[in-house]
Amino acid sequence: HHGTVAQAIMFIFQSLRVGCVPYLKTVVPHVTETLRICSSTLRESLLKQLATLSLIVREHLRPYIAEVFDVAEEYWNSPHLATIFLLIANIAVAVPEDIKKFVPRLIRRLLGALDDSQVADWARGSGSDANPDTVVEQARKLTLVLANLSTLRNVLVDYLHILVPSLLKLADSLASISTNGGAGLSRSTLSDLEVLVFKTISNLLETLEIPTNLVVNSYFTEKAPKTSLGSERGLPSRVVHPVIRILRDKPPSDVAVAVAMIES
């Protein structure tokens, strides 16, 4: 009944709202420990309640952010990823300044999920990716990550010079799969992924200023620029050359993909 008690306490905290703050130092460490030993179903529930709690207690969560991030990383490659993204997003709202020192850990995980070599393996059908179910699950995870990049863009603002080139490489790999066929994914799933990649790039760039040719140069040279992205709002023009190259060499068969590329 250990996990059930932790769940009951979290429900009580949500009822008490800020009145629960004096008890955080006792309960939060207990909850994060329970997350590691309880069933998957209970873990999902506790993660959701922790996400809700973070918006209630806000700055009072500061002493426990490191602990929460440890849990998030531990269960990154699990069915709880959507809830983990919700937890991180809520913490970013609750304590936007305090979360910044943990963003490099998040970036490392995001880059792993956006790894274009993994997508290239889908087309080759090599290793564990030869299993169609595995490919479909990886595509689902990639969709989830892309969707949450837009949600977390204000948190990721200082790292877009790393993320955007990775997204461009990912778009190139997906275009190769669409052109050559295969990968164990339906045509519609591939098209949806391609559209989402370009929409994500657009969402990330339109809030920033991008130094001239910064993203393009980093894409072709594979060297991360030393300064952060910048550009006029709504003018993500620094992705134009890579997008034109993909359009020229691997023209999409789906109109929606072509429109997303042009709009980006």
XYZ file of N, CA and C in Angstrom:
792
model
N 0.826 -1.219 0.000
C 0.000 0.000 0.000
C 0.861 1.270 0.000
N 2.179 1.098 -0.071
C 3.103 2.226 -0.017
C 2.775 3.255 -1.101
N 2.619 2.774 -2.349
C 2.347 3.683 -3.455
C 0.986 4.340 -3.351
N -0.005 3.590 -2.864
C -1.345 4.137 -2.721
C -1.374 5.277 -1.707
N -0.596 5.139 -0.635
C -0.507 6.197 0.379
C 0.097 7.459 -0.246
N 1.157 7.285 -1.048
C 1.784 8.432 -1.707
C 0.787 9.128 -2.624
N -0.013 8.341 -3.321
C -1.016 8.918 -4.213
C -2.066 9.700 -3.420
N -2.484 9.148 -2.276
C -3.479 9.828 -1.434
C -2.937 11.158 -0.921
N -1.657 11.165 -0.556
C -1.031 12.396 -0.062
C -1.007 13.463 -1.158
N -0.737 13.043 -2.394
C -0.703 13.996 -3.493
C -2.085 14.594 -3.737
N -3.116 13.781 -3.606
C -4.481 14.300 -3.742
C -4.773 15.339 -2.652
N -4.335 15.059 -1.444
C -4.537 15.990 -0.324
C -3.802 17.303 -0.591
N -2.582 17.205 -1.122
C -1.795 18.398 -1.436
C -2.529 19.280 -2.441
N -3.126 18.653 -3.427
C -3.843 19.438 -4.426
C -5.051 20.143 -3.817
N -5.654 19.525 -2.812
C -6.788 20.150 -2.117
C -6.331 21.300 -1.232
N -5.167 21.131 -0.562
C -4.628 22.163 0.321
C -4.067 23.351 -0.448
N -3.655 23.080 -1.706
C -3.001 24.081 -2.541
C -1.777 24.657 -1.819
N -1.608 25.989 -1.713
C -0.382 26.521 -1.110
C -0.246 26.133 0.357
N -1.319 25.671 0.966
C -1.242 25.225 2.357
C -0.395 23.988 2.537
N -0.051 23.331 1.416
C 0.772 22.124 1.511
C 2.268 22.415 1.558
N 2.643 23.682 1.313
C 4.063 24.049 1.216
C 4.907 23.582 2.412
N 4.452 23.740 3.684
C 5.276 23.299 4.813
C 5.596 21.808 4.803
N 4.834 21.027 4.052
C 5.019 19.573 4.058
C 5.812 19.067 2.852
N 6.172 19.968 1.961
C 6.873 19.547 0.750
C 8.180 18.834 1.062
N 8.939 19.330 2.033
C 10.254 18.768 2.323
C 10.182 17.327 2.788
N 9.032 16.940 3.322
C 8.862 15.564 3.766
C 8.282 14.687 2.668
N 7.346 15.238 1.918
C 6.580 14.425 0.981
C 7.226 14.286 -0.398
N 7.774 15.361 -0.958
C 8.295 15.289 -2.322
C 9.410 14.246 -2.457
N 10.400 14.205 -1.560
C 11.407 13.145 -1.665
C 10.789 11.742 -1.576
N 9.776 11.608 -0.754
C 9.088 10.331 -0.616
C 8.400 9.946 -1.920
N 7.761 10.912 -2.568
C 7.054 10.654 -3.821
C 8.041 10.272 -4.928
N 9.146 10.999 -5.044
C 10.113 10.688 -6.095
C 10.736 9.309 -5.891
N 10.882 8.914 -4.647
C 11.386 7.572 -4.369
C 10.343 6.518 -4.723
N 9.089 6.806 -4.411
C 7.996 5.882 -4.741
C 7.873 5.697 -6.246
N 8.122 6.768 -6.995
C 8.052 6.693 -8.452
C 8.973 5.612 -9.017
N 10.047 5.349 -8.315
C 11.045 4.395 -8.808
C 10.695 2.942 -8.487
N 9.781 2.725 -7.583
C 9.515 1.350 -7.148
C 8.068 0.908 -7.375
N 7.202 1.829 -7.764
C 5.780 1.496 -7.894
C 5.473 0.939 -9.281
N 4.241 0.525 -9.484
C 3.804 -0.005 -10.772
C 3.756 1.113 -11.813
N 3.753 0.730 -13.074
C 3.719 1.706 -14.156
C 2.459 2.561 -14.097
N 1.331 1.948 -13.769
C 0.063 2.682 -13.699
C 0.093 3.741 -12.606
N 0.597 3.361 -11.433
C 0.682 4.310 -10.329
C 1.719 5.389 -10.619
N 2.805 5.002 -11.268
C 3.840 5.978 -11.614
C 3.274 7.063 -12.525
N 2.486 6.655 -13.505
C 1.875 7.616 -14.419
C 0.988 8.587 -13.646
N 0.211 8.062 -12.714
C -0.679 8.908 -11.916
C 0.105 9.894 -11.061
N 1.167 9.414 -10.420
C 1.978 10.273 -9.546
C 2.689 11.362 -10.347
N 3.174 11.016 -11.537
C 3.835 12.008 -12.377
C 2.862 13.121 -12.772
N 1.630 12.739 -13.097
C 0.620 13.737 -13.451
C 0.296 14.641 -12.259
N 0.198 14.035 -11.090
C -0.105 14.825 -9.895
C 1.060 15.739 -9.528
N 2.274 15.259 -9.752
C 3.453 16.084 -9.500
C 3.484 17.267 -10.463
N 3.077 17.029 -11.703
C 3.005 18.105 -12.691
C 1.985 19.163 -12.263
N 0.842 18.711 -11.765
C -0.185 19.639 -11.287
C 0.295 20.403 -10.053
N 0.944 19.683 -9.165
C 1.444 20.285 -7.927
C 2.464 21.385 -8.210
N 3.280 21.186 -9.234
C 4.310 22.181 -9.547
C 3.710 23.538 -9.889
N 2.532 23.546 -10.483
C 1.862 24.806 -10.802
C 1.213 25.428 -9.576
N 0.956 24.607 -8.570
C 0.329 25.112 -7.347
C 1.366 25.751 -6.428
N 2.469 25.048 -6.206
C 3.466 25.529 -5.225
C 4.502 26.450 -5.864
N 4.649 26.394 -7.178
C 5.527 27.278 -7.954
C 6.938 27.407 -7.365
N 7.313 28.603 -6.874
C 8.702 28.817 -6.431
C 9.106 27.929 -5.264
N 8.157 27.390 -4.544
C 8.475 26.511 -3.420
C 9.003 25.150 -3.891
N 8.924 24.925 -5.203
C 9.420 23.665 -5.759
C 10.932 23.696 -5.999
N 11.541 24.873 -5.893
C 12.962 25.036 -6.242
C 13.889 23.984 -5.631
N 13.771 23.668 -4.333
C 14.726 22.706 -3.748
C 14.622 21.301 -4.321
N 13.569 21.022 -5.090
C 13.320 19.648 -5.530
C 13.430 19.473 -7.049
N 13.793 20.545 -7.754
C 13.834 20.467 -9.216
C 14.864 19.440 -9.677
N 16.030 19.429 -9.050
C 17.070 18.465 -9.445
C 16.570 17.034 -9.283
N 15.894 16.786 -8.188
C 15.356 15.461 -7.912
C 14.308 15.069 -8.950
N 13.466 16.014 -9.299
C 12.419 15.762 -10.288
C 13.033 15.492 -11.658
N 14.075 16.247 -12.015
C 14.737 16.029 -13.296
C 15.429 14.673 -13.350
N 15.943 14.222 -12.216
C 16.541 12.880 -12.174
C 15.504 11.828 -12.550
N 14.318 11.979 -12.010
C 13.228 11.048 -12.317
C 12.845 11.155 -13.789
N 12.753 12.388 -14.302
C 12.385 12.597 -15.700
C 13.362 11.908 -16.636
N 14.648 12.039 -16.340
C 15.657 11.387 -17.180
C 15.611 9.870 -17.054
N 15.357 9.406 -15.861
C 15.326 7.967 -15.615
C 14.222 7.281 -16.418
N 13.097 7.979 -16.609
C 11.964 7.381 -17.302
C 11.706 8.011 -18.664
N 12.751 8.629 -19.219
C 12.619 9.249 -20.540
C 12.241 8.199 -21.592
N 12.928 7.085 -21.590
C 12.655 6.021 -22.567
C 11.617 5.055 -22.014
N 10.453 5.580 -21.722
C 9.383 4.783 -21.132
C 8.051 5.270 -21.678
N 6.979 4.542 -21.396
C 5.659 4.995 -21.846
C 5.187 6.293 -21.172
N 5.983 6.800 -20.205
C 5.586 7.995 -19.465
C 6.094 9.292 -20.096
N 6.662 9.213 -21.293
C 7.327 10.389 -21.858
C 6.382 11.582 -22.021
N 5.161 11.348 -22.438
C 4.215 12.462 -22.616
C 3.973 13.185 -21.294
N 3.843 12.419 -20.209
C 3.616 13.025 -18.891
C 4.878 13.717 -18.389
N 6.031 13.181 -18.732
C 7.293 13.817 -18.351
C 7.425 15.177 -19.036
N 7.033 15.246 -20.298
C 7.036 16.535 -20.990
C 6.085 17.516 -20.312
N 4.925 17.029 -19.895
C 3.966 17.881 -19.185
C 4.576 18.392 -17.881
N 5.257 17.528 -17.167
C 5.904 17.907 -15.907
C 6.953 18.985 -16.143
N 7.801 18.795 -17.144
C 8.851 19.766 -17.449
C 8.242 21.106 -17.870
N 7.200 21.050 -18.691
C 6.543 22.279 -19.143
C 5.935 23.042 -17.971
N 5.338 22.325 -17.039
C 4.739 22.981 -15.871
C 5.794 23.583 -14.959
N 6.916 22.891 -14.808
C 8.014 23.438 -13.997
C 8.552 24.702 -14.658
N 8.627 24.695 -15.983
C 9.113 25.868 -16.713
C 8.206 27.073 -16.488
N 6.911 26.824 -16.354
C 5.968 27.901 -16.064
C 6.101 28.353 -14.614
N 6.268 27.383 -13.719
C 6.300 27.682 -12.280
C 7.571 28.423 -11.880
N 8.711 27.956 -12.359
C 9.999 28.570 -11.987
C 10.880 28.709 -13.235
N 10.536 29.628 -14.134
C 11.231 29.739 -15.424
C 12.729 29.997 -15.324
N 13.157 30.749 -14.323
C 14.584 31.040 -14.200
C 15.352 29.832 -13.645
N 14.757 29.144 -12.705
C 15.437 28.032 -12.042
C 15.623 26.814 -12.943
N 14.778 26.688 -13.939
C 14.856 25.510 -14.795
C 16.013 25.600 -15.791
N 16.535 26.803 -15.997
C 17.534 27.006 -17.045
C 18.777 26.139 -16.877
N 19.227 25.946 -15.644
C 20.456 25.167 -15.466
C 20.261 23.684 -15.734
N 19.011 23.265 -15.864
C 18.730 21.868 -16.160
C 18.454 21.632 -17.642
N 18.344 22.711 -18.408
C 18.028 22.583 -19.828
C 19.099 21.805 -20.601
N 20.405 21.958 -20.309
C 21.391 21.139 -21.041
C 21.130 19.639 -20.938
N 20.632 19.199 -19.809
C 20.291 17.781 -19.665
C 19.123 17.421 -20.576
N 18.174 18.334 -20.697
C 17.032 18.123 -21.577
C 17.466 18.134 -23.038
N 18.367 19.041 -23.384
C 18.865 19.138 -24.756
C 19.519 17.831 -25.183
N 20.312 17.251 -24.296
C 20.986 15.987 -24.614
C 19.970 14.903 -24.981
N 18.881 14.843 -24.221
C 17.835 13.858 -24.494
C 17.109 14.166 -25.805
N 16.844 15.435 -26.048
C 16.141 15.832 -27.267
C 16.975 15.521 -28.505
N 18.266 15.807 -28.446
C 19.136 15.526 -29.592
C 19.194 14.028 -29.879
N 19.168 13.228 -28.821
C 19.150 11.777 -29.010
C 17.889 11.327 -29.736
N 16.767 11.951 -29.391
C 15.490 11.599 -30.022
C 15.427 12.082 -31.468
N 16.168 13.160 -31.781
C 16.149 13.735 -33.129
C 17.261 13.190 -34.013
N 17.993 12.224 -33.520
C 19.153 11.686 -34.228
C 18.760 11.190 -35.615
N 19.280 11.829 -36.641
C 18.902 11.467 -38.002
C 19.435 10.106 -38.416
N 20.532 9.637 -37.774
C 21.074 8.321 -38.114
C 20.102 7.214 -37.736
N 19.349 7.430 -36.657
C 18.333 6.459 -36.247
C 17.246 6.359 -37.313
N 16.832 7.514 -37.838
C 15.813 7.529 -38.888
C 16.356 6.878 -40.155
N 17.639 7.114 -40.454
C 18.248 6.494 -41.629
C 18.230 4.975 -41.513
N 18.350 4.458 -40.278
C 18.305 3.011 -40.059
C 16.935 2.428 -40.404
N 15.885 3.249 -40.279
C 14.549 2.754 -40.643
C 14.536 2.300 -42.096
N 15.136 3.114 -42.951
C 15.132 2.812 -44.386
C 15.978 1.581 -44.694
N 17.089 1.420 -43.953
C 17.972 0.279 -44.193
C 17.425 -0.992 -43.559
N 16.512 -0.800 -42.553
C 15.964 -1.974 -41.873
C 17.009 -2.722 -41.093
N 17.995 -1.987 -40.549
C 19.114 -2.630 -39.868
C 18.849 -2.749 -38.380
N 19.509 -3.736 -37.763
C 19.465 -3.905 -36.309
C 18.055 -4.105 -35.805
N 17.790 -3.546 -34.619
C 16.487 -3.702 -33.986
C 15.395 -2.971 -34.742
N 15.806 -2.006 -35.601
C 14.820 -1.225 -36.337
C 14.151 -2.026 -37.450
N 14.629 -3.271 -37.678
C 14.012 -4.102 -38.689
C 12.604 -4.514 -38.265
N 12.316 -4.460 -36.986
C 10.999 -4.794 -36.472
C 10.036 -3.645 -36.754
N 8.990 -3.894 -37.560
C 8.049 -2.807 -37.898
C 7.411 -2.174 -36.666
N 7.127 -2.989 -35.649
C 6.528 -2.434 -34.433
C 7.470 -1.456 -33.752
N 8.766 -1.765 -33.784
C 9.762 -0.874 -33.194
C 9.821 0.444 -33.944
N 9.777 0.373 -35.275
C 9.816 1.586 -36.097
C 8.595 2.461 -35.819
N 7.440 1.843 -35.724
C 6.208 2.594 -35.446
C 6.292 3.266 -34.079
N 6.829 2.564 -33.078
C 6.963 3.136 -31.743
C 7.955 4.294 -31.743
N 9.053 4.155 -32.485
C 10.032 5.237 -32.572
C 9.430 6.452 -33.286
N 8.604 6.199 -34.285
C 7.935 7.302 -34.985
C 6.969 8.015 -34.046
N 6.288 7.252 -33.211
C 5.367 7.855 -32.233
C 6.137 8.725 -31.246
N 7.273 8.241 -30.777
C 8.091 9.013 -29.843
C 8.621 10.278 -30.512
N 9.052 10.143 -31.761
C 9.563 11.305 -32.487
C 8.473 12.359 -32.651
N 7.259 11.924 -32.941
C 6.131 12.855 -33.063
C 5.894 13.590 -31.757
N 5.964 12.872 -30.660
C 5.773 13.465 -29.334
C 6.850 14.497 -29.028
N 8.092 14.165 -29.339
C 9.210 15.086 -29.087
C 9.069 16.344 -29.926
N 8.739 16.194 -31.196
C 8.586 17.351 -32.078
C 7.481 18.278 -31.593
N 6.364 17.700 -31.181
C 5.254 18.510 -30.691
C 5.645 19.311 -29.457
N 6.439 18.702 -28.593
C 6.813 19.372 -27.345
C 7.967 20.356 -27.519
N 8.716 20.253 -28.608
C 9.733 21.269 -28.882
C 9.080 22.634 -29.039
N 7.942 22.667 -29.720
C 7.230 23.939 -29.883
C 6.687 24.427 -28.555
N 6.194 23.514 -27.733
C 5.657 23.882 -26.428
C 6.725 24.485 -25.533
N 7.941 23.947 -25.616
C 9.033 24.351 -24.721
C 9.985 25.355 -25.364
N 9.575 25.967 -26.452
C 10.524 26.792 -27.207
C 11.113 27.941 -26.395
N 10.349 28.514 -25.469
C 10.891 29.607 -24.662
C 11.971 29.122 -23.702
N 11.864 27.879 -23.278
C 12.886 27.282 -22.401
C 14.137 26.950 -23.204
N 13.957 26.593 -24.469
C 15.058 26.115 -25.300
C 15.736 27.224 -26.092
N 15.336 28.463 -25.857
C 15.743 29.586 -26.699
C 17.257 29.708 -26.863
N 18.025 29.390 -25.846
C 19.479 29.547 -25.934
C 20.167 28.381 -26.629
N 19.400 27.393 -27.057
C 19.998 26.189 -27.646
C 19.462 25.895 -29.042
N 18.753 26.842 -29.616
C 18.188 26.602 -30.931
C 19.256 26.498 -32.012
N 20.423 27.075 -31.762
C 21.517 26.942 -32.731
C 22.000 25.497 -32.814
N 21.637 24.677 -31.846
C 21.947 23.250 -31.884
C 20.750 22.460 -32.402
N 19.565 22.816 -31.963
C 18.366 22.052 -32.299
C 17.949 22.201 -33.759
N 18.003 23.426 -34.289
C 17.520 23.651 -35.649
C 18.339 22.888 -36.690
N 19.680 22.900 -36.643
C 20.428 22.064 -37.592
C 20.082 20.580 -37.471
N 19.834 20.103 -36.253
C 19.443 18.699 -36.073
C 18.099 18.422 -36.735
N 17.192 19.387 -36.630
C 15.887 19.239 -37.270
C 16.015 19.242 -38.798
N 16.920 20.044 -39.321
C 17.137 20.074 -40.767
C 17.705 18.743 -41.260
N 18.618 18.182 -40.506
C 19.170 16.872 -40.874
C 18.091 15.795 -40.792
N 17.250 15.887 -39.779
C 16.145 14.950 -39.638
C 15.205 15.059 -40.833
N 14.895 16.284 -41.244
C 14.028 16.497 -42.405
C 14.637 15.870 -43.657
N 15.947 15.986 -43.791
C 16.645 15.418 -44.945
C 16.539 13.887 -44.938
N 16.707 13.280 -43.765
C 16.609 11.815 -43.656
C 15.193 11.333 -43.953
N 14.196 12.047 -43.432
C 12.804 11.667 -43.698
C 12.477 11.807 -45.182
N 13.028 12.839 -45.812
C 12.802 13.028 -47.248
C 13.399 11.871 -48.040
N 14.550 11.370 -47.596
C 15.180 10.232 -48.270
C 14.304 8.991 -48.172
N 13.735 8.772 -46.986
C 12.860 7.616 -46.798
C 11.616 7.747 -47.670
N 11.035 8.926 -47.704
C 9.826 9.144 -48.508
C 10.110 8.936 -49.992
N 11.294 9.352 -50.424
C 11.660 9.221 -51.835
C 11.918 7.775 -52.215
N 12.600 7.049 -51.322
C 13.027 5.678 -51.631
C 12.047 4.615 -51.164
N 11.099 5.011 -50.286
C 10.131 4.043 -49.765
C 10.724 3.216 -48.645
N 9.904 2.346 -48.083
C 10.392 1.463 -47.021
C 10.162 2.032 -45.645
N 10.920 1.556 -44.692
C 10.930 1.987 -43.288
C 9.804 1.391 -42.469
N 8.888 0.647 -43.096
C 7.826 0.025 -42.323
C 6.766 0.997 -41.841
N 6.767 2.216 -42.397
C 5.772 3.221 -42.018
C 4.880 3.529 -43.215
N 3.632 3.844 -42.939
C 2.720 4.207 -44.022
C 3.138 5.544 -44.623
N 2.704 5.765 -45.847
C 3.016 7.025 -46.518
C 2.458 8.215 -45.739
N 1.274 8.048 -45.179
C 0.658 9.153 -44.437
C 1.425 9.466 -43.161
N 1.939 8.432 -42.487
C 2.721 8.647 -41.263
C 4.009 9.395 -41.579
N 4.678 8.996 -42.647
C 5.901 9.686 -43.056
C 5.612 11.146 -43.408
N 4.537 11.364 -44.144
C 4.182 12.733 -44.525
C 3.870 13.582 -43.302
N 3.141 12.991 -42.348
C 2.808 13.726 -41.122
C 4.075 14.109 -40.358
N 5.047 13.206 -40.310
C 6.313 13.497 -39.624
C 7.058 14.628 -40.323
N 7.119 14.554 -41.650
C 7.819 15.601 -42.403
C 7.166 16.964 -42.174
N 5.858 17.005 -42.233
C 5.139 18.265 -42.007
C 5.428 18.794 -40.614
N 5.405 17.897 -39.627
C 5.631 18.317 -38.250
C 7.037 18.851 -38.041
N 8.028 18.256 -38.696
C 9.410 18.738 -38.581
C 9.502 20.182 -39.072
N 8.950 20.455 -40.239
C 9.050 21.810 -40.796
C 8.221 22.817 -40.006
N 7.087 22.389 -39.490
C 6.292 23.287 -38.642
C 7.028 23.580 -37.340
N 7.736 22.582 -36.819
C 8.517 22.783 -35.595
C 9.639 23.774 -35.830
N 10.345 23.620 -36.945
C 11.413 24.563 -37.288
C 10.855 25.982 -37.356
N 9.736 26.129 -38.017
C 9.114 27.448 -38.159
C 8.719 28.024 -36.803
N 8.115 27.194 -35.957
C 7.696 27.653 -34.622
C 8.883 28.090 -33.777
N 9.981 27.370 -33.889
C 11.164 27.706 -33.094
C 11.798 29.012 -33.557
N 11.839 29.201 -34.861
C 12.550 30.358 -35.401
C 11.772 31.665 -35.339
N 10.468 31.589 -35.401
C 9.707 32.831 -35.549
C 9.706 33.692 -34.293
N 10.202 33.167 -33.178
C 10.259 33.972 -31.959
C 11.623 34.605 -31.739
N 12.544 34.359 -32.675
C 13.924 34.766 -32.437
C 14.486 35.635 -33.532
N 15.718 36.072 -33.294
C 16.509 36.736 -34.325
C 17.634 35.812 -34.699
N 17.811 35.601 -35.992
C 18.811 34.645 -36.467
C 19.917 35.373 -37.206
N 21.166 35.293 -36.738
C 22.271 35.906 -37.475
C 22.349 35.329 -38.882
N 22.730 36.162 -39.843
C 22.761 35.765 -41.243
C 23.546 34.476 -41.456
N 22.888 33.531 -42.159
C 23.491 32.257 -42.557
C 23.902 31.358 -41.404
N 23.484 31.674 -40.184
C 23.926 30.880 -39.034
C 23.459 29.432 -39.129
N 22.173 29.242 -39.326
C 21.653 27.881 -39.375
C 22.139 27.150 -40.603
N 22.152 27.840 -41.748
C 22.584 27.208 -42.982
C 24.016 26.730 -42.875
N 24.898 27.601 -42.397
C 26.308 27.236 -42.294
C 26.521 26.056 -41.355
N 25.828 26.068 -40.221
C 26.001 24.985 -39.263
C 25.485 23.674 -39.833
N 24.484 23.763 -40.731
C 23.928 22.541 -41.335
C 24.929 21.911 -42.290
N 25.534 22.734 -43.144
C 26.430 22.197 -44.148
C 27.804 21.843 -43.584
N 28.274 22.576 -42.587
C 29.594 22.300 -42.027
C 29.548 21.327 -40.875
N 28.338 21.071 -40.328
C 28.141 20.189 -39.174
C 28.901 20.694 -37.947
N 29.093 21.996 -37.887
C 29.725 22.609 -36.717
C 28.714 23.525 -36.050
N 28.515 23.340 -34.739
C 27.554 24.179 -34.025
C 28.077 25.602 -33.948
N 27.277 26.578 -34.313
C 27.705 27.978 -34.206
C 27.931 28.365 -32.764
N 28.761 29.355 -32.550
C 29.136 29.741 -31.187
C 28.169 30.756 -30.587
N 27.298 31.289 -31.395
C 26.336 32.258 -30.879
C 24.947 31.693 -31.024
N 24.009 32.223 -30.249
C 22.652 31.708 -30.324
C 21.922 32.289 -31.522
N 20.855 31.593 -31.922
C 20.098 31.981 -33.097
C 19.483 33.354 -32.956
N 19.347 33.981 -34.077
C 18.652 35.222 -34.056
C 17.963 35.445 -35.405
N 16.802 36.213 -35.556
C 16.201 36.628 -36.840
C 14.943 37.408 -36.582
N 14.529 38.150 -37.560
C 13.300 38.903 -37.413
C 12.143 37.941 -37.215
N 11.253 38.323 -36.352
C 10.091 37.478 -36.063
C 9.328 37.189 -37.356
N 8.979 35.917 -37.533
C 8.229 35.537 -38.717
C 9.063 35.405 -39.963
N 10.400 35.606 -39.860
C 11.270 35.499 -41.024
C 12.372 34.468 -40.786
N 12.029 33.208 -40.716
C 13.037 32.159 -40.489
C 13.793 31.858 -41.780
N 14.363 32.912 -42.373
C 14.940 32.803 -43.715
C 16.232 31.992 -43.765
N 16.845 31.711 -42.605
C 18.138 31.037 -42.641
C 18.033 29.544 -42.908
N 16.813 29.037 -43.017
C 16.656 27.629 -43.372
C 16.332 27.474 -44.855
N 16.315 28.573 -45.581
C 15.883 28.540 -46.979
C 16.765 27.631 -47.828
N 18.081 27.773 -47.748
C 18.973 27.001 -48.611
C 18.870 25.496 -48.382
N 18.901 25.042 -47.123
C 18.726 23.597 -46.919
C 17.375 23.088 -47.418
N 16.327 23.876 -47.216
C 14.995 23.459 -47.660
C 14.933 23.395 -49.185
N 15.533 24.377 -49.847
C 15.564 24.372 -51.315
C 16.322 23.155 -51.823
N 17.412 22.809 -51.142
C 18.190 21.640 -51.563
C 17.355 20.365 -51.457
N 16.585 20.239 -50.359
C 15.734 19.059 -50.206
C 14.646 19.040 -51.272
N 14.042 20.201 -51.530
C 13.007 20.298 -52.562
C 13.548 19.912 -53.935
N 14.801 20.305 -54.193
C 15.403 20.042 -55.495
C 15.803 18.573 -55.655
N 16.462 18.038 -54.616
C 17.026 16.687 -54.727
C 16.051 15.584 -54.331
N 15.113 15.900 -53.428
C 14.178 14.880 -52.939
C 12.770 15.485 -52.870
N 12.224 15.846 -54.024
C 10.924 16.535 -54.038
C 9.835 15.672 -53.391
N 9.047 16.263 -52.498
C 7.997 15.486 -51.813
C 6.841 15.153 -52.744
N 6.265 13.964 -52.547
C 5.109 13.566 -53.352
C 3.811 14.058 -52.726
N 3.878 14.440 -51.450
C 2.692 14.916 -50.729
C 2.652 16.441 -50.759
N 1.542 16.984 -51.204
C 1.393 18.438 -51.306
C 1.533 19.105 -49.941
N 1.012 18.459 -48.885
C 1.070 19.045 -47.545
C 2.513 19.229 -47.093
N 3.376 18.285 -47.457
C 4.795 18.386 -47.095
C 5.432 19.559 -47.829
N 5.139 19.671 -49.120
C 5.699 20.770 -49.914
C 5.251 22.123 -49.361
N 4.003 22.234 -48.991
C 3.485 23.485 -48.433
C 4.186 23.810 -47.106
N 4.368 22.790 -46.258
C 5.036 23.008 -44.971
C 6.472 23.461 -45.184
N 7.153 22.890 -46.184
C 8.527 23.280 -46.473
C 8.594 24.735 -46.931
N 7.687 25.105 -47.789
C 7.688 26.485 -48.300
C 7.349 27.477 -47.188
N 6.389 27.124 -46.350
C 5.974 28.022 -45.269
C 7.047 28.170 -44.197
N 7.913 27.157 -44.059
C 8.949 27.249 -43.033
C 10.005 28.274 -43.410
